[in-house]
PDB file of C-alpha atoms in Angstrom:
ATOM      1  CA  MET L  27     -23.772  34.505  13.978  1.00 34.00           C
ATOM      2  CA  HIS L  28     -24.857  31.414  11.904  1.00 46.00           C
ATOM      3  CA  ASP L  29     -22.108  29.082  10.864  1.00 67.00           C
ATOM      4  CA  ARG L  30     -21.179  29.293   7.309  1.00 88.00           C
ATOM      5  CA  HIS L  31     -18.883  27.566   4.887  1.00 90.00           C
ATOM      6  CA  THR L  32     -16.242  29.702   3.069  1.00 93.00           C
ATOM      7  CA  VAL L  33     -14.099  28.537   0.212  1.00 94.00           C
ATOM      8  CA  VAL L  34     -10.456  28.324   1.104  1.00 94.00           C
ATOM      9  CA  GLY L  35      -9.218  27.257  -2.310  1.00 93.00           C
ATOM     10  CA  PHE L  36      -8.415  24.562  -4.711  1.00 93.00           C
ATOM     11  CA  ASP L  37      -5.786  21.850  -5.309  1.00 91.00           C
ATOM     12  CA  VAL L  38      -5.076  18.729  -7.219  1.00 89.00           C
ATOM     13  CA  ARG L  39      -4.242  15.716  -5.059  1.00 89.00           C
ATOM     14  CA  VAL L  40      -2.535  12.577  -6.068  1.00 87.00           C
ATOM     15  CA  ARG L  41      -4.627   9.532  -7.172  1.00 83.00           C
ATOM     16  CA  ALA L  42      -2.808   6.506  -5.611  1.00 70.00           C
ATOM     17  CA  HIS L  43      -3.587   3.520  -3.631  1.00 63.00           C
ATOM     18  CA  PRO L  44      -3.389   4.538  -0.060  1.00 63.00           C
ATOM     19  CA  ASP L  45      -1.566   1.287   0.970  1.00 65.00           C
ATOM     20  CA  LEU L  46       1.538   2.660  -0.716  1.00 68.00           C
ATOM     21  CA  THR L  47       1.955   5.231   2.037  1.00 79.00           C
ATOM     22  CA  TRP L  48      -0.352   3.910   4.849  1.00 87.00           C
ATOM     23  CA  ASN L  49       1.290   0.755   6.202  1.00 89.00           C
ATOM     24  CA  GLY L  50       0.130  -0.866   9.409  1.00 89.00           C
ATOM     25  CA  GLU L  51       2.332   0.990  11.710  1.00 91.00           C
ATOM     26  CA  ARG L  52       1.157   4.538  10.436  1.00 93.00           C
ATOM     27  CA  ARG L  53      -2.367   3.473  10.479  1.00 94.00           C
ATOM     28  CA  GLY L  54      -2.164   2.280  14.048  1.00 93.00           C
ATOM     29  CA  ARG L  55      -0.619   5.551  15.102  1.00 95.00           C
ATOM     30  CA  TYR L  56      -2.646   8.067  13.332  1.00 96.00           C
ATOM     31  CA  LEU L  57      -6.085   6.565  12.345  1.00 97.00           C
ATOM     32  CA  LEU L  58      -8.998   5.818  14.529  1.00 97.00           C
ATOM     33  CA  LYS L  59     -10.689   3.842  11.792  1.00 96.00           C
ATOM     34  CA  ILE L  60      -7.829   1.552  10.755  1.00 93.00           C
ATOM     35  CA  ASP L  61      -9.479   0.241   7.490  1.00 92.00           C
ATOM     36  CA  ALA L  62     -10.256   3.625   6.140  1.00 94.00           C
ATOM     37  CA  THR L  63      -9.021   5.286   2.996  1.00 92.00           C
ATOM     38  CA  PRO L  64      -7.689   8.428   4.486  1.00 94.00           C
ATOM     39  CA  LEU L  65      -8.243  11.656   2.431  1.00 95.00           C
ATOM     40  CA  SER L  66      -7.554  14.946   4.073  1.00 96.00           C
ATOM     41  CA  VAL L  67      -7.032  18.816   3.617  1.00 96.00           C
ATOM     42  CA  ASP L  68      -3.534  18.042   4.918  1.00 95.00           C
ATOM     43  CA  ARG L  69      -1.081  17.526   2.238  1.00 92.00           C
ATOM     44  CA  ASN L  70       1.129  15.395   4.448  1.00 92.00           C
ATOM     45  CA  VAL L  71      -1.845  12.893   4.516  1.00 94.00           C
ATOM     46  CA  TRP L  72      -3.091  13.345   1.050  1.00 93.00           C
ATOM     47  CA  PRO L  73      -0.172  14.678  -1.127  1.00 89.00           C
ATOM     48  CA  SER L  74      -0.688  17.386  -3.809  1.00 87.00           C
ATOM     49  CA  VAL L  75       0.353  17.112  -7.327  1.00 82.00           C
ATOM     50  CA  LEU L  76       1.086  20.728  -7.373  1.00 79.00           C
ATOM     51  CA  SER L  77       3.467  21.198  -4.546  1.00 61.00           C
ATOM     52  CA  SER L  78       6.742  19.932  -6.271  1.00 53.00           C
ATOM     53  CA  ARG L  79       7.158  22.759  -8.898  1.00 53.00           C
ATOM     54  CA  PRO L  80       8.234  26.046  -7.642  1.00 45.00           C
ATOM     55  CA  ASP L  81       6.257  27.987 -10.339  1.00 53.00           C
ATOM     56  CA  MET L  82       3.125  26.287  -9.076  1.00 50.00           C
ATOM     57  CA  ARG L  83       3.778  27.176  -5.453  1.00 46.00           C
ATOM     58  CA  GLN L  84       4.391  30.811  -6.374  1.00 47.00           C
ATOM     59  CA  GLN L  85       0.880  30.942  -7.631  1.00 54.00           C
ATOM     60  CA  ALA L  86      -0.795  29.399  -4.669  1.00 57.00           C
ATOM     61  CA  GLY L  87      -3.180  31.441  -2.614  1.00 65.00           C
ATOM     62  CA  ALA L  88      -4.242  30.920   0.957  1.00 75.00           C
ATOM     63  CA  LEU L  89      -3.078  27.951   2.963  1.00 85.00           C
ATOM     64  CA  ASN L  90      -1.255  26.457  -0.130  1.00 84.00           C
ATOM     65  CA  HIS L  91      -4.372  26.340  -2.095  1.00 89.00           C
ATOM     66  CA  TRP L  92      -4.996  27.920  -5.312  1.00 89.00           C
ATOM     67  CA  SER L  93      -7.588  30.812  -5.212  1.00 89.00           C
ATOM     68  CA  ASP L  94      -8.416  30.574  -8.955  1.00 89.00           C
ATOM     69  CA  LEU L  95      -9.565  27.241 -10.064  1.00 90.00           C
ATOM     70  CA  ALA L  96      -9.135  27.804 -13.763  1.00 87.00           C
ATOM     71  CA  LEU L  97      -5.597  29.131 -13.467  1.00 85.00           C
ATOM     72  CA  MET L  98      -4.709  26.116 -11.294  1.00 85.00           C
ATOM     73  CA  LEU L  99      -6.013  23.653 -13.907  1.00 83.00           C
ATOM     74  CA  GLN L 100      -3.606  24.948 -16.729  1.00 78.00           C
ATOM     75  CA  PRO L 101      -0.354  23.815 -15.352  1.00 66.00           C
ATOM     76  CA  ALA L 102      -2.241  20.668 -13.642  1.00 67.00           C
ATOM     77  CA  LYS L 103      -2.946  19.417 -17.058  1.00 67.00           C
ATOM     78  CA  SER L 104       0.847  19.343 -17.943  1.00 65.00           C
ATOM     79  CA  SER L 105       1.709  17.322 -14.791  1.00 64.00           C
ATOM     80  CA  SER L 106       2.811  13.763 -15.315  1.00 65.00           C
ATOM     81  CA  VAL L 107       1.289  12.607 -12.100  1.00 67.00           C
ATOM     82  CA  GLU L 108      -2.475  11.471 -11.990  1.00 73.00           C
ATOM     83  CA  GLY L 109      -4.629  13.450  -9.622  1.00 83.00           C
ATOM     84  CA  VAL L 110      -8.004  14.721  -8.892  1.00 88.00           C
ATOM     85  CA  THR L 111      -9.425  18.192  -8.344  1.00 92.00           C
ATOM     86  CA  VAL L 112     -10.378  19.169  -4.792  1.00 94.00           C
ATOM     87  CA  ALA L 113     -11.885  22.133  -3.007  1.00 96.00           C
ATOM     88  CA  THR L 114     -11.571  22.922   0.591  1.00 96.00           C
ATOM     89  CA  THR L 115     -13.957  25.058   2.665  1.00 96.00           C
ATOM     90  CA  ILE L 116     -13.793  26.319   6.277  1.00 95.00           C
ATOM     91  CA  LEU L 117     -16.714  26.625   8.771  1.00 95.00           C
ATOM     92  CA  ILE L 118     -16.818  30.093  10.033  1.00 93.00           C
ATOM     93  CA  GLY L 119     -18.872  31.219  13.090  1.00 85.00           C
ATOM     94  CA  SER L 120     -19.904  30.172  16.459  1.00 68.00           C
ATOM     95  CA  GLY L 121     -17.702  27.381  17.897  1.00 75.00           C
ATOM     96  CA  SER L 122     -15.343  27.389  14.766  1.00 84.00           C
ATOM     97  CA  ALA L 123     -12.891  29.634  13.022  1.00 86.00           C
ATOM     98  CA  PRO L 124     -13.495  33.365  13.942  1.00 90.00           C
ATOM     99  CA  THR L 125     -14.556  35.836  11.243  1.00 88.00           C
ATOM    100  CA  GLU L 126     -11.588  37.921  12.107  1.00 89.00           C
ATOM    101  CA  TRP L 127      -9.153  35.109  11.451  1.00 88.00           C
ATOM    102  CA  ALA L 128     -10.819  34.290   8.126  1.00 88.00           C
ATOM    103  CA  ASN L 129     -10.526  37.943   7.081  1.00 87.00           C
ATOM    104  CA  ASP L 130      -6.880  38.112   7.890  1.00 88.00           C
ATOM    105  CA  ASN L 131      -5.805  34.686   6.326  1.00 88.00           C
ATOM    106  CA  LEU L 132      -8.091  33.895   3.481  1.00 89.00           C
ATOM    107  CA  GLU L 133      -8.383  35.238  -0.181  1.00 88.00           C
ATOM    108  CA  PRO L 134     -11.289  35.736  -2.469  1.00 90.00           C
ATOM    109  CA  THR L 135     -11.563  32.601  -4.841  1.00 91.00           C
ATOM    110  CA  SER L 136     -12.855  32.051  -8.269  1.00 91.00           C
ATOM    111  CA  PRO L 137     -15.305  30.574  -8.166  1.00 92.00           C
ATOM    112  CA  GLY L 138     -16.417  31.993  -4.683  1.00 92.00           C
ATOM    113  CA  LEU L 139     -19.001  29.286  -4.229  1.00 92.00           C
ATOM    114  CA  LEU L 140     -19.033  25.580  -5.053  1.00 92.00           C
ATOM    115  CA  GLY L 141     -21.720  24.501  -7.389  1.00 88.00           C
ATOM    116  CA  PRO L 142     -23.625  21.234  -7.876  1.00 87.00           C
ATOM    117  CA  GLY L 143     -20.641  19.739  -9.693  1.00 87.00           C
ATOM    118  CA  TRP L 144     -18.821  19.446  -6.329  1.00 93.00           C
ATOM    119  CA  ARG L 145     -19.261  16.401  -4.074  1.00 94.00           C
ATOM    120  CA  LEU L 146     -18.583  16.448  -0.348  1.00 95.00           C
ATOM    121  CA  LEU L 147     -16.005  13.782   0.787  1.00 96.00           C
ATOM    122  CA  GLY L 148     -16.431  14.887   4.289  1.00 97.00           C
ATOM    123  CA  TYR L 149     -15.242  17.137   7.119  1.00 97.00           C
ATOM    124  CA  ASP L 150     -11.640  17.205   8.416  1.00 98.00           C
ATOM    125  CA  ILE L 151     -10.441  18.725  11.555  1.00 97.00           C
ATOM    126  CA  ALA L 152      -7.196  20.705  11.204  1.00 96.00           C
ATOM    127  CA  ASP L 153      -5.251  23.524  12.677  1.00 95.00           C
ATOM    128  CA  PRO L 154      -4.834  27.012  11.059  1.00 92.00           C
ATOM    129  CA  TRP L 155      -1.961  25.607   8.939  1.00 92.00           C
ATOM    130  CA  LEU L 156      -3.980  22.563   7.776  1.00 94.00           C
ATOM    131  CA  THR L 157      -2.263  19.941  10.016  1.00 96.00           C
ATOM    132  CA  SER L 158      -5.096  17.338  10.485  1.00 97.00           C
ATOM    133  CA  GLY L 159      -6.124  16.538  13.997  1.00 97.00           C
ATOM    134  CA  LEU L 160      -7.914  13.519  12.445  1.00 97.00           C
ATOM    135  CA  MET L 161      -4.969  12.035  10.626  1.00 96.00           C
ATOM    136  CA  ASN L 162      -1.742  13.581  11.374  1.00 97.00           C
ATOM    137  CA  CYS L 163      -1.614  14.059  15.229  1.00 97.00           C
ATOM    138  CA  GLY L 164      -0.530  10.503  16.563  1.00 95.00           C
ATOM    139  CA  TYR L 165      -2.243   8.879  19.418  1.00 95.00           C
ATOM    140  CA  THR L 166      -0.399   7.484  22.457  1.00 94.00           C
ATOM    141  CA  ASP L 167      -0.955   3.830  23.645  1.00 93.00           C
ATOM    142  CA  ALA L 168      -3.182   5.328  26.533  1.00 95.00           C
ATOM    143  CA  GLU L 169      -5.200   7.582  24.183  1.00 95.00           C
ATOM    144  CA  ARG L 170      -5.890   5.166  21.271  1.00 94.00           C
ATOM    145  CA  GLU L 171      -8.590   2.802  22.714  1.00 96.00           C
ATOM    146  CA  PRO L 172     -10.743   5.512  24.322  1.00 97.00           C
ATOM    147  CA  TRP L 173     -10.531   7.692  21.184  1.00 97.00           C
ATOM    148  CA  MET L 174     -11.316   4.846  18.954  1.00 97.00           C
ATOM    149  CA  SER L 175     -14.192   3.626  21.020  1.00 97.00           C
ATOM    150  CA  ARG L 176     -15.804   7.145  20.956  1.00 96.00           C
ATOM    151  CA  TRP L 177     -15.163   8.251  17.343  1.00 97.00           C
ATOM    152  CA  ARG L 178     -14.515   5.340  15.121  1.00 96.00           C
ATOM    153  CA  GLN L 179     -18.151   4.709  14.223  1.00 97.00           C
ATOM    154  CA  LYS L 180     -18.723   8.434  13.405  1.00 97.00           C
ATOM    155  CA  LEU L 181     -16.066   8.486  10.583  1.00 98.00           C
ATOM    156  CA  ASN L 182     -16.805   7.616   7.071  1.00 97.00           C
ATOM    157  CA  ALA L 183     -14.735   5.569   4.550  1.00 95.00           C
ATOM    158  CA  HIS L 184     -12.288   8.458   4.067  1.00 96.00           C
ATOM    159  CA  HIS L 185     -11.759   8.962   7.843  1.00 97.00           C
ATOM    160  CA  LEU L 186     -13.765  12.173   7.695  1.00 98.00           C
ATOM    161  CA  PHE L 187     -16.980  13.231   9.386  1.00 98.00           C
ATOM    162  CA  ASP L 188     -20.252  13.426   7.435  1.00 97.00           C
ATOM    163  CA  THR L 189     -21.617  16.426   9.404  1.00 96.00           C
ATOM    164  CA  PRO L 190     -19.903  19.643  10.671  1.00 94.00           C
ATOM    165  CA  ASP L 191     -21.442  19.211  14.133  1.00 94.00           C
ATOM    166  CA  GLU L 192     -19.552  15.975  14.756  1.00 96.00           C
ATOM    167  CA  GLY L 193     -16.425  17.782  13.493  1.00 96.00           C
ATOM    168  CA  LEU L 194     -16.994  20.629  15.906  1.00 95.00           C
ATOM    169  CA  LEU L 195     -17.115  18.247  18.837  1.00 96.00           C
ATOM    170  CA  PHE L 196     -14.029  16.467  17.853  1.00 97.00           C
ATOM    171  CA  ALA L 197     -12.270  19.795  17.337  1.00 96.00           C
ATOM    172  CA  GLN L 198     -13.167  20.842  20.924  1.00 95.00           C
ATOM    173  CA  ASP L 199     -11.679  17.581  22.227  1.00 96.00           C
ATOM    174  CA  THR L 200      -8.535  17.847  20.058  1.00 97.00           C
ATOM    175  CA  ASN L 201      -7.873  21.327  21.354  1.00 96.00           C
ATOM    176  CA  GLU L 202      -7.298  19.742  24.655  1.00 96.00           C
ATOM    177  CA  ARG L 203      -5.378  16.621  23.416  1.00 96.00           C
ATOM    178  CA  VAL L 204      -3.103  18.420  20.937  1.00 96.00           C
ATOM    179  CA  PHE L 205      -3.106  21.868  22.575  1.00 95.00           C
ATOM    180  CA  GLU L 206       0.238  22.883  20.833  1.00 94.00           C
ATOM    181  CA  HIS L 207      -1.709  22.955  17.564  1.00 94.00           C
ATOM    182  CA  ALA L 208      -4.936  24.400  18.884  1.00 93.00           C
ATOM    183  CA  PRO L 209      -7.258  25.772  17.774  1.00 94.00           C
ATOM    184  CA  PHE L 210      -8.603  23.216  15.339  1.00 95.00           C
ATOM    185  CA  TYR L 211     -11.127  24.206  12.779  1.00 95.00           C
ATOM    186  CA  VAL L 212     -13.582  22.310  10.677  1.00 96.00           C
ATOM    187  CA  TYR L 213     -12.890  21.949   7.004  1.00 96.00           C
ATOM    188  CA  GLY L 214     -14.927  20.641   4.252  1.00 97.00           C
ATOM    189  CA  LEU L 215     -13.279  18.630   1.517  1.00 97.00           C
ATOM    190  CA  TYR L 216     -14.896  18.245  -1.811  1.00 96.00           C
ATOM    191  CA  THR L 217     -14.014  16.628  -5.057  1.00 94.00           C
ATOM    192  CA  SER L 218     -15.245  17.734  -8.533  1.00 88.00           C
ATOM    193  CA  GLU L 219     -17.411  15.385 -10.518  1.00 61.00           C
ATOM    194  CA  THR L 220     -15.349  16.752 -13.620  1.00 53.00           C
ATOM    195  CA  ALA L 221     -12.103  15.907 -11.688  1.00 45.00           C
ATOM    196  CA  VAL L 222      -8.814  16.165 -13.636  1.00 48.00           C
ATOM    197  CA  ARG L 223      -7.576  12.771 -14.902  1.00 43.00           C
ATOM    198  CA  LEU L 224      -3.997  13.589 -15.795  1.00 41.00           C
ATOM    199  CA  PRO L 225      -2.175  11.549 -18.314  1.00 37.00           C
TER     200      PRO L 225
END
């Protein structure tokens, strides 16, 4: 089976300077590229505007994402927090998330495909509950230097991979390093060129 990207859903993420939450200690423990601006499918890494209101959570689809983009944007426009619209995809197929898992855990989305108005930020590596293996599974002192040496130059400015193949290799290694969260999958993170600018 050929790998394919399937849309998980949509979210609105906080637009804020990363230094407000990513101090030196946190960067040293969780990041392989210390000077990156970390953006992630993981809401604990990149918080959501929509997670704090119960009525919004009730309308969320798979993996705490909204399945309907237009429906999501209605309450998002009334939020007092500035944010940007994002979409998450998952790589399905050989070496990544199995089709059976996707069928059991994902919902149809609207839109079902991402058009040219969406820009790829990069590929994150996360477990089935979107805990990022790239930015939310801390490194021990013994692990940090070898992992930085191998992977740091392959990460972009957002601490994401530019190709899914690099992500697959990292996921395989992370399955062994953080076996309690395995398996890790490759997720694409996109932002819309018509991103929400909340007042």
